[in-house]
Short mmCIF file of C-alpha atoms and ligand atoms in Angstrom, two decimals:
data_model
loop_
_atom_site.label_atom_id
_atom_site.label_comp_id
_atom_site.label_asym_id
_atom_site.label_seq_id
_atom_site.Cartn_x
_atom_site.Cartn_y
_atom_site.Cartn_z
CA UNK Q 681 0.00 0.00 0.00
CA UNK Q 682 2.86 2.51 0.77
CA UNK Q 683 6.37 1.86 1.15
CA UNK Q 684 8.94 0.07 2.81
CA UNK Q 685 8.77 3.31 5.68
CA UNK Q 686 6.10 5.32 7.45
CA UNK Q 687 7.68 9.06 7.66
CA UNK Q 688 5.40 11.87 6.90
CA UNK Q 689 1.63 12.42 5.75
CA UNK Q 690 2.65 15.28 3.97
CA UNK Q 691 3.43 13.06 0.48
CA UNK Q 692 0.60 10.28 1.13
CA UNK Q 693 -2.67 10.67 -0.54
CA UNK Q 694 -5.97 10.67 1.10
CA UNK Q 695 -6.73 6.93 0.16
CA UNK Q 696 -3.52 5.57 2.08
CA UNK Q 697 -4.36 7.04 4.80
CA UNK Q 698 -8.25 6.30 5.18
CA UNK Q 699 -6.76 3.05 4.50
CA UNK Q 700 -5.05 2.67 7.87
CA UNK Q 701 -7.74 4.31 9.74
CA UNK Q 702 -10.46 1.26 7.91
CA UNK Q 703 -7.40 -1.20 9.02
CA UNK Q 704 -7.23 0.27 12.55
CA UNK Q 705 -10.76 -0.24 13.45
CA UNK Q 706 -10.29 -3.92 13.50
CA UNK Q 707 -7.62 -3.83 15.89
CA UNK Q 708 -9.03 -1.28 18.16
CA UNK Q 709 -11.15 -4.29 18.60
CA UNK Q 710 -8.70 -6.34 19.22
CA UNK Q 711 -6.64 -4.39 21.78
CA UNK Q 712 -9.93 -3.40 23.72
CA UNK Q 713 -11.36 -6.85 23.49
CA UNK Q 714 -7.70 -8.46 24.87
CA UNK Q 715 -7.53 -10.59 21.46
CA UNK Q 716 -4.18 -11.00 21.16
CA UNK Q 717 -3.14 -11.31 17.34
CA UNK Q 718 -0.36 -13.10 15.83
CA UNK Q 719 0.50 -11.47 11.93
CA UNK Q 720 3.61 -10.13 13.46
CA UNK Q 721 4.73 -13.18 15.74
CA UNK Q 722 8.73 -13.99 14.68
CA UNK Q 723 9.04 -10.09 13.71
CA UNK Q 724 11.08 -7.81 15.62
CA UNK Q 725 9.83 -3.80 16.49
CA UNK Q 726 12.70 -1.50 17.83
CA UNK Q 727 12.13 1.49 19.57
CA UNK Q 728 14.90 4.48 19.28
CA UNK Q 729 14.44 7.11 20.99
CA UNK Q 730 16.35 10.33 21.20
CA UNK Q 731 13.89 12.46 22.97
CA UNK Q 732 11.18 11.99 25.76
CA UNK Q 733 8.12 9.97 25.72
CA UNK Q 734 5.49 8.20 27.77
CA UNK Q 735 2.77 8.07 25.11
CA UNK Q 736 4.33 7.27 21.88
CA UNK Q 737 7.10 4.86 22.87
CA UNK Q 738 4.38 2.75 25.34
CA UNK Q 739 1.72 2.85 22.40
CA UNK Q 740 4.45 1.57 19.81
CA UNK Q 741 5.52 -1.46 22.31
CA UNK Q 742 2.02 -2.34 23.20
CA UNK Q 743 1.01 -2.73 19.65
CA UNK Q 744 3.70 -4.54 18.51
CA UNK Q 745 3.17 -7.13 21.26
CA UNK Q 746 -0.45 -7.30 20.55
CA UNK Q 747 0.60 -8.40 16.68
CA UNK Q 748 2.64 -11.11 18.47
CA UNK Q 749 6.16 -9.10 17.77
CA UNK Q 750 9.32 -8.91 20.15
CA UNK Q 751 10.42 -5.58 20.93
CA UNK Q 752 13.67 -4.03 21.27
CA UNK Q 753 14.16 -0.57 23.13
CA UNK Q 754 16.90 2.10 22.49
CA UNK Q 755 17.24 5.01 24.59
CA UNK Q 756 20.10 7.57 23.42
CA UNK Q 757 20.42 8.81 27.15
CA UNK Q 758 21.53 5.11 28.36
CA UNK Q 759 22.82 3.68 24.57
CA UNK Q 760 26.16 3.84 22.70
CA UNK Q 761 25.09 6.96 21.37
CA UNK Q 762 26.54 8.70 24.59
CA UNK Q 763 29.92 7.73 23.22
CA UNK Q 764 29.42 8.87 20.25
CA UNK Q 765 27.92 6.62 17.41
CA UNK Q 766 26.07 7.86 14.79
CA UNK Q 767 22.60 7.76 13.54
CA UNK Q 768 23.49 5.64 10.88
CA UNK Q 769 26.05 3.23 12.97
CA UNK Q 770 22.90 2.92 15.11
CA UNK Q 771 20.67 1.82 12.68
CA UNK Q 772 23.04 -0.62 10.79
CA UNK Q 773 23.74 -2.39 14.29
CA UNK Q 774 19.99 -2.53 14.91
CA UNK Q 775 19.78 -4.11 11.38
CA UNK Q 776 22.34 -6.56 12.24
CA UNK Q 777 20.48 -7.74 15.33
CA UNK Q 778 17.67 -8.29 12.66
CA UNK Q 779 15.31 -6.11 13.58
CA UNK Q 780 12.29 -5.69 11.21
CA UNK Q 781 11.30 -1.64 12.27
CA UNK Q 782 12.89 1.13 13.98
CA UNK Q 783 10.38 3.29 15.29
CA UNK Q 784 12.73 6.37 16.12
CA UNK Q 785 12.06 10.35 17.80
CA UNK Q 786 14.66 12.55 17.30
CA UNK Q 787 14.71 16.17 17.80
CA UNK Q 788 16.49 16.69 14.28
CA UNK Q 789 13.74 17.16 11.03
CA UNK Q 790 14.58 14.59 8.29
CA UNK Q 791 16.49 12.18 11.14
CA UNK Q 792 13.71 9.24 10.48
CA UNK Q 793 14.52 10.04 6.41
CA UNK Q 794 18.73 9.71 6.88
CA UNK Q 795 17.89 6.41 8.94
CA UNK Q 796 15.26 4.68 6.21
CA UNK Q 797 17.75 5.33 3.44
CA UNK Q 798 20.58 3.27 4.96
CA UNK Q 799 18.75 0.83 6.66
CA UNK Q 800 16.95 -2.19 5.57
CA UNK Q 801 14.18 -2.33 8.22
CA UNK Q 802 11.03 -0.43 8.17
CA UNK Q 803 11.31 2.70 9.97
CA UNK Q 804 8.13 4.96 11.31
CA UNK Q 805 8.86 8.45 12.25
CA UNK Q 806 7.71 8.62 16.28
CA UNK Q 807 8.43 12.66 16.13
CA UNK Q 808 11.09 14.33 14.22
CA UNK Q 809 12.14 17.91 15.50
CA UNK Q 810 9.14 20.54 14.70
CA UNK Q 811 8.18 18.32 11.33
CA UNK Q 812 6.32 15.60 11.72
CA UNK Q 813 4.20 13.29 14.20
CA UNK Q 814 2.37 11.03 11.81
CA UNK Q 815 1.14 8.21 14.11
CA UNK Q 816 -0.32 11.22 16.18
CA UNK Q 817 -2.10 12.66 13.09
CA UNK Q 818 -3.54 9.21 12.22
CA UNK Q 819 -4.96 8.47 15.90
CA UNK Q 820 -5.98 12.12 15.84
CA UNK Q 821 -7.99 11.59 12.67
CA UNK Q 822 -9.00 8.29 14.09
CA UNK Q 823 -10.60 9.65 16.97
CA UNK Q 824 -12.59 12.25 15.08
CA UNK Q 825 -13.87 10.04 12.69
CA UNK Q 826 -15.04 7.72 15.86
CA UNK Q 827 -16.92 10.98 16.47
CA UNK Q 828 -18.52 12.21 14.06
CA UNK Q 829 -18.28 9.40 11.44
CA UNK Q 830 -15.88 11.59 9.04
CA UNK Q 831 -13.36 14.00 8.82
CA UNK Q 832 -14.90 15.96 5.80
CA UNK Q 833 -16.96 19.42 6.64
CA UNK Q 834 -14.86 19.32 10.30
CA UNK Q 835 -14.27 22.70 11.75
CA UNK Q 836 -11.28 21.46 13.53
CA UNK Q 837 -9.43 24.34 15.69
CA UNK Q 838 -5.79 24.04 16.71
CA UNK Q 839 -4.73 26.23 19.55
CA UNK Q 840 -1.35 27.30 21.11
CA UNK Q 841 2.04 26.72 19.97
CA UNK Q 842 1.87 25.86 16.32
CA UNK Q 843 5.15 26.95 15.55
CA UNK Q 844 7.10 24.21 17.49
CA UNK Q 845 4.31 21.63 17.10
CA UNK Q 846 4.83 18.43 14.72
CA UNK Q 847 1.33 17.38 15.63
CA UNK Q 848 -0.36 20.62 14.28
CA UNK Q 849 1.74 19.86 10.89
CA UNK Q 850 1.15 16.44 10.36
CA UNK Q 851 -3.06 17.37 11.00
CA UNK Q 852 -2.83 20.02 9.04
CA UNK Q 853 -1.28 18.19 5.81
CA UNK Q 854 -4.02 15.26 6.59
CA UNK Q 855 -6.84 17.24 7.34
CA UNK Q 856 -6.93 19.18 4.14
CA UNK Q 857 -6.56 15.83 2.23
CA UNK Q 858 -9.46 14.74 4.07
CA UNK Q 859 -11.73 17.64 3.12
CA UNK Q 860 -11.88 19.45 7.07
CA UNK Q 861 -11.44 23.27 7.44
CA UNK Q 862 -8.84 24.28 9.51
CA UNK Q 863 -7.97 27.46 11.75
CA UNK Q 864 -4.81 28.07 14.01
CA UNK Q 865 -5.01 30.24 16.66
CA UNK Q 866 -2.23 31.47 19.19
CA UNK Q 867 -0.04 34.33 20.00
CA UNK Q 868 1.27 35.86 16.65
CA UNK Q 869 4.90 34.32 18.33
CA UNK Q 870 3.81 31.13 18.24
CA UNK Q 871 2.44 30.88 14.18
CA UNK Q 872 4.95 30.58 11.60
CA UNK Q 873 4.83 32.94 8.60
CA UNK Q 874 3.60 30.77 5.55
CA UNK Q 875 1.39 27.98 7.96
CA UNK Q 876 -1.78 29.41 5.50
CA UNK Q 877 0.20 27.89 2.68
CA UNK Q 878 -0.66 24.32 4.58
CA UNK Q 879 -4.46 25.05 3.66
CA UNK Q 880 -5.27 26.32 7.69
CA UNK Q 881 -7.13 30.10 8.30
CA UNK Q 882 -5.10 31.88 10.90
CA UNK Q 883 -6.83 33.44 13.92
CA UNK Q 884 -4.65 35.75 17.06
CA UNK Q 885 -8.65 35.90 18.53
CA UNK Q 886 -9.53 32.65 20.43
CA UNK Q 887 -12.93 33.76 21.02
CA UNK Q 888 -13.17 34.20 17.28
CA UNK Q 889 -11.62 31.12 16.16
CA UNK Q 890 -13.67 28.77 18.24
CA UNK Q 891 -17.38 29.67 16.48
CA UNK Q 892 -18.70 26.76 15.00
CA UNK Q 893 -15.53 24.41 15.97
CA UNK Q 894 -16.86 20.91 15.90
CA UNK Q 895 -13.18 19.92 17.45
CA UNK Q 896 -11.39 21.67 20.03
CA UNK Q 897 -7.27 21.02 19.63
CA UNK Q 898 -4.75 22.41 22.66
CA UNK Q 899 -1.15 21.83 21.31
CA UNK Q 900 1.66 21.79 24.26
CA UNK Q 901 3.29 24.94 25.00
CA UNK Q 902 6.95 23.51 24.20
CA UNK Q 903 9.35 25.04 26.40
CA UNK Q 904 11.82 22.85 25.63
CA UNK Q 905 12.28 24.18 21.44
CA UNK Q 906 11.24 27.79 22.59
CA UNK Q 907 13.38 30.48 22.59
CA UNK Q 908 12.56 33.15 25.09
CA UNK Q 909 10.18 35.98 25.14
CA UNK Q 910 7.44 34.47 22.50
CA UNK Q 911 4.89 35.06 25.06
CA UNK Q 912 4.96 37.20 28.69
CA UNK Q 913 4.13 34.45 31.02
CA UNK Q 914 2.33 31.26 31.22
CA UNK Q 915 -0.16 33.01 33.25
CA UNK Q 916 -1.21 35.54 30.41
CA UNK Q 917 -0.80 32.92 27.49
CA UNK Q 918 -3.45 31.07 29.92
CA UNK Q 919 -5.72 34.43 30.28
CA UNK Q 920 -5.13 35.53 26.57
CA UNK Q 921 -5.08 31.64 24.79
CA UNK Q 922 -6.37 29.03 27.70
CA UNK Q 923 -9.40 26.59 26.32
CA UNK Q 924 -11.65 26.86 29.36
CA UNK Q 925 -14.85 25.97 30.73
CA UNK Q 926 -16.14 29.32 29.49
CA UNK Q 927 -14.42 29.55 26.54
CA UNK Q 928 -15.60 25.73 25.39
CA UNK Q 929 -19.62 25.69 27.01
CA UNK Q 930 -19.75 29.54 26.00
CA UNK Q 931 -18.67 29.06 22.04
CA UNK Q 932 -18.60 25.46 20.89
CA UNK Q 933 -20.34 23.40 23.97
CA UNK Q 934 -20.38 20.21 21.56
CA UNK Q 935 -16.89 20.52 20.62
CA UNK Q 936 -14.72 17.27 21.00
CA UNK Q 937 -11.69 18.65 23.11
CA UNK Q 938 -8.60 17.20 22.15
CA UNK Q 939 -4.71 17.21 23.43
CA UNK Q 940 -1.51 14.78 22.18
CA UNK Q 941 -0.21 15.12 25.77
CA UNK Q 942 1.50 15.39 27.80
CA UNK Q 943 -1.25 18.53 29.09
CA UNK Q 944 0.34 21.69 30.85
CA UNK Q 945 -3.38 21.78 32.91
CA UNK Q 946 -4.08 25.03 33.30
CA UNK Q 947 -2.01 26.53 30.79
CA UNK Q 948 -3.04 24.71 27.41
CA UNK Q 949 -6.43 23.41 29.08
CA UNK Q 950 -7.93 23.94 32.69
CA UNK Q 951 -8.17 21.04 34.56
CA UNK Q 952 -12.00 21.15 34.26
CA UNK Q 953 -12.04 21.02 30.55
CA UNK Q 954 -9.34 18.59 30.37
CA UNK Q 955 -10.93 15.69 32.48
CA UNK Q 956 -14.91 17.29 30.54
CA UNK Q 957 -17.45 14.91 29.48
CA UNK Q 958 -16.33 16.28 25.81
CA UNK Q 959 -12.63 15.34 26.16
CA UNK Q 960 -11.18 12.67 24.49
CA UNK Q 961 -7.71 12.63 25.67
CA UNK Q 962 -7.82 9.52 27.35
CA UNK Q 963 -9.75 7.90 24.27
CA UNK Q 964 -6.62 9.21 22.16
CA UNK Q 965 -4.27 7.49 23.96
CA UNK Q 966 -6.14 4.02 23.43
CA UNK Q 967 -6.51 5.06 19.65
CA UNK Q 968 -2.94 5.31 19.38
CA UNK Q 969 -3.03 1.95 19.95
CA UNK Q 970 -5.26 0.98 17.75
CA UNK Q 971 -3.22 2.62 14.93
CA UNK Q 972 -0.14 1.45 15.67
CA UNK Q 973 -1.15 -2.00 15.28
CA UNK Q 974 -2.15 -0.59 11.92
CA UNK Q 975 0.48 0.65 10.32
CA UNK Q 976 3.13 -1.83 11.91
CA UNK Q 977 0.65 -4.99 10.21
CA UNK Q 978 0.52 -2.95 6.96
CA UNK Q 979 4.47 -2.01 6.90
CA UNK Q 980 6.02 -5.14 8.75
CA UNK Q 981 3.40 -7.71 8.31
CA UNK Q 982 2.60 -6.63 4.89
CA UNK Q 983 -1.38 -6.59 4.91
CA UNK Q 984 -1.29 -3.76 2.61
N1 CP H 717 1.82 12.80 22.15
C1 CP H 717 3.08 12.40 22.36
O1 CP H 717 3.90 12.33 21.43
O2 CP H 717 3.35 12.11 23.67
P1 CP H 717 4.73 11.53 24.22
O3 CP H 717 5.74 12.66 24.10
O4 CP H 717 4.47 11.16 25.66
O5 CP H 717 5.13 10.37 23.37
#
C-alpha cells in the first residue's frame, strides 16, 4: 500500500491514509477486546528514541506485542550513542540484530529520512524535531472520525504553539486531504509565517476562532524548542489563549476537546475542561493503539 517506511503524511494521498484508519478499526477491537493477534509473531519492532516519551514509545511497544512481535528498546540517554555513534552506525547495528522496524524520535527534522535510506528495516517516524508526528495525526484523525463518522466538513481548531508543534503539521497536511477546514489560533509568536500555505485560516482571537468548531485542539506549549520571550508568562498565554470551561460551554459546547499530551493543565487546558465529558484525551491514547497496530501490520506484516 505505501512503502517500505512510514515518515510523513505530507506526500501520502488521502486513500492511504483512510486506509489505515479502515485497518485500525479492527484492531481497536482487538486491543480493547484483549484478542491477542499473531501477523507479526517472529518479527522484531525497535524502539529508538532520542527524545522523551510516555505516550508514543508505550503505544508503539504495546502494539507490537499485541501483533505477536518482540520488541527491542533504544534510549540515546543510556545507549552507545553517549559515546558517540552515529545515527546511521545505530541503525546498521539494529539491522544486524535483525530487527524488522525502527520506530525512532529525534529532535532533528529529516532524522527518520537519513535512517530509512541506509537501513533495511522499516522505519516509522515517532516525532522528528518541529516536522512531523504522523502516528499522532492518524490516531488524531482516528478519533474524530469515531466521532462524528468523518473527517470531511470538520471545523477542527488548533490552539497554542503551532510553531514548534509536529502534531499541528502532520493534521494540518491530513486534514486538508481529508476535506476538514482548519484554523490556528495562538499568539502571533507562536504561528509561523507561511502555515496558511498548509491550507489552515489563521486566527490571534480565540474567542473568534472557536465559532462553529466541531473539534477543540490544545497543542503543548513547548518550552523545551522555545526560545525566550514568545509570550509574557504562562499566566497571560493562559488568560489571553487558555481553552476553558467558558471559553468551550460559551462558544462550541459540543466541541470534542482534544490534546496529544503530555497537558500543561491550566495553561493549554484547565483542569476542568481537560478531564470534561467532551474530552477525548484519554480515548486518544487508546486510539494510538489501535493505529499502531495498523500501520506496523501494513508495513512489517505486509497486509497492505
Ligand atoms: N503525544 C506524544 O507524542 O506524547 P509523548 O511525548 O508522551 O510520546
Amino acid at each position: 500500500m505505501f512503502k517500505k517506511d512510514l515518515l510523513g503524511l505530507k506526500d501520502m494521498t488521502a486513500e492511504e491514509i483512510t486506509g489505515i484508519l479502515d485497518h485500525a478499526v479492527g484492531m481497536k477491537e482487538a486491543f480493547v477486546g484483549g484478542r491477542q493477534l499473531s501477523s507479526l509473531s517472529g518479527k522484531c519492532v525497535t524502539t529508538l528514541f532520542y527524545e522523551n516519551s510516555t505516550r508514543t514509545k508505550n503505544s508503539f511497544e504495546t502494539a507490537a506485542r499485541m501483533l505477536g512481535a518482540r520488541t527491542m528498546s533504544v534510549s540515546a540517554a543510556t545507549s552507545s550513542v553517549q559515546k558517540g555513534e552515529s545515527l546511521i552506525d545505530t541503525g546498521k547495528t539494529l539491522d544486524a540484530l535483525r530487527t524488522d522496524a525502527i520506530v525512532i524520535r529525534h529532535s532533528m527534522a529529516g532524522a527518520p529520512h537519513l535512517l530509512a535510506a541506509n537501513v533495511k528495516a522499516c522505519v516509522v517516524n515517532a516525532g522528528d524535531g518541529m516536522n512531523e508526528h504522523p502516528t499522532q495525526s492518524l490516531l488524531d484523525l482516528f478519533t474524530m472520525r469515531e466521532k462524528f463518522g468523518t473527517i470531511k466538513g470538520l471545523r477542527v481548531v488548533l490552539v497554542g504553539d503551532v510553531r514548534h508543534s509536529r502534531v499541528a503539521r502532520s493534521n494540518l497536511w491530513a486534514l486538508e486531504k481529508l476535506g476538514a477546514e482548519t484554523v490556528v489560533v495562538g499568539p502571533c509568536t507562536l504561528i509561523p509565517k507561511g502555515i496558511e500555505d498548509l491550507g489552515c485560516e489563521v486566527s490571534y482571537d480565540i474567542e473568534d476562532a472557536l465559532i462553529g468548531a466541531n473539534v477543540v485542539m490544545g497543542l503543548r506549549i513547548q518550552r523545551e524548542r522555545q526560545k525566550a520571550g514568545l509570550f509574557p508568562s504562562l499566566a497571560e498565554y493562559s488568560a489571553e489563549f487558555g481553552i476553558n470551561a467558558d471559553r468551550l460551554y460559551g462558544i462550541c459546547e459540543n466541541a470534542l476537546v482534544m490534546h496529544p499530551g503530555p497537558v500543561n493543565r491550566g495553561v493549554e487546558l484547565s483542569g476542568e475542561v481537560a478531564d470534561c465529558a467532551n474530552s477525548a484525551i484519554n480515548e486518544q491514547v487508546t486510539n494510538g493503539v489501535a493505529v499502531r497496530m495498523a500501520v506496523m501490520d501494513i508495513l512489517v506484516g505486509g497486509r497492505g
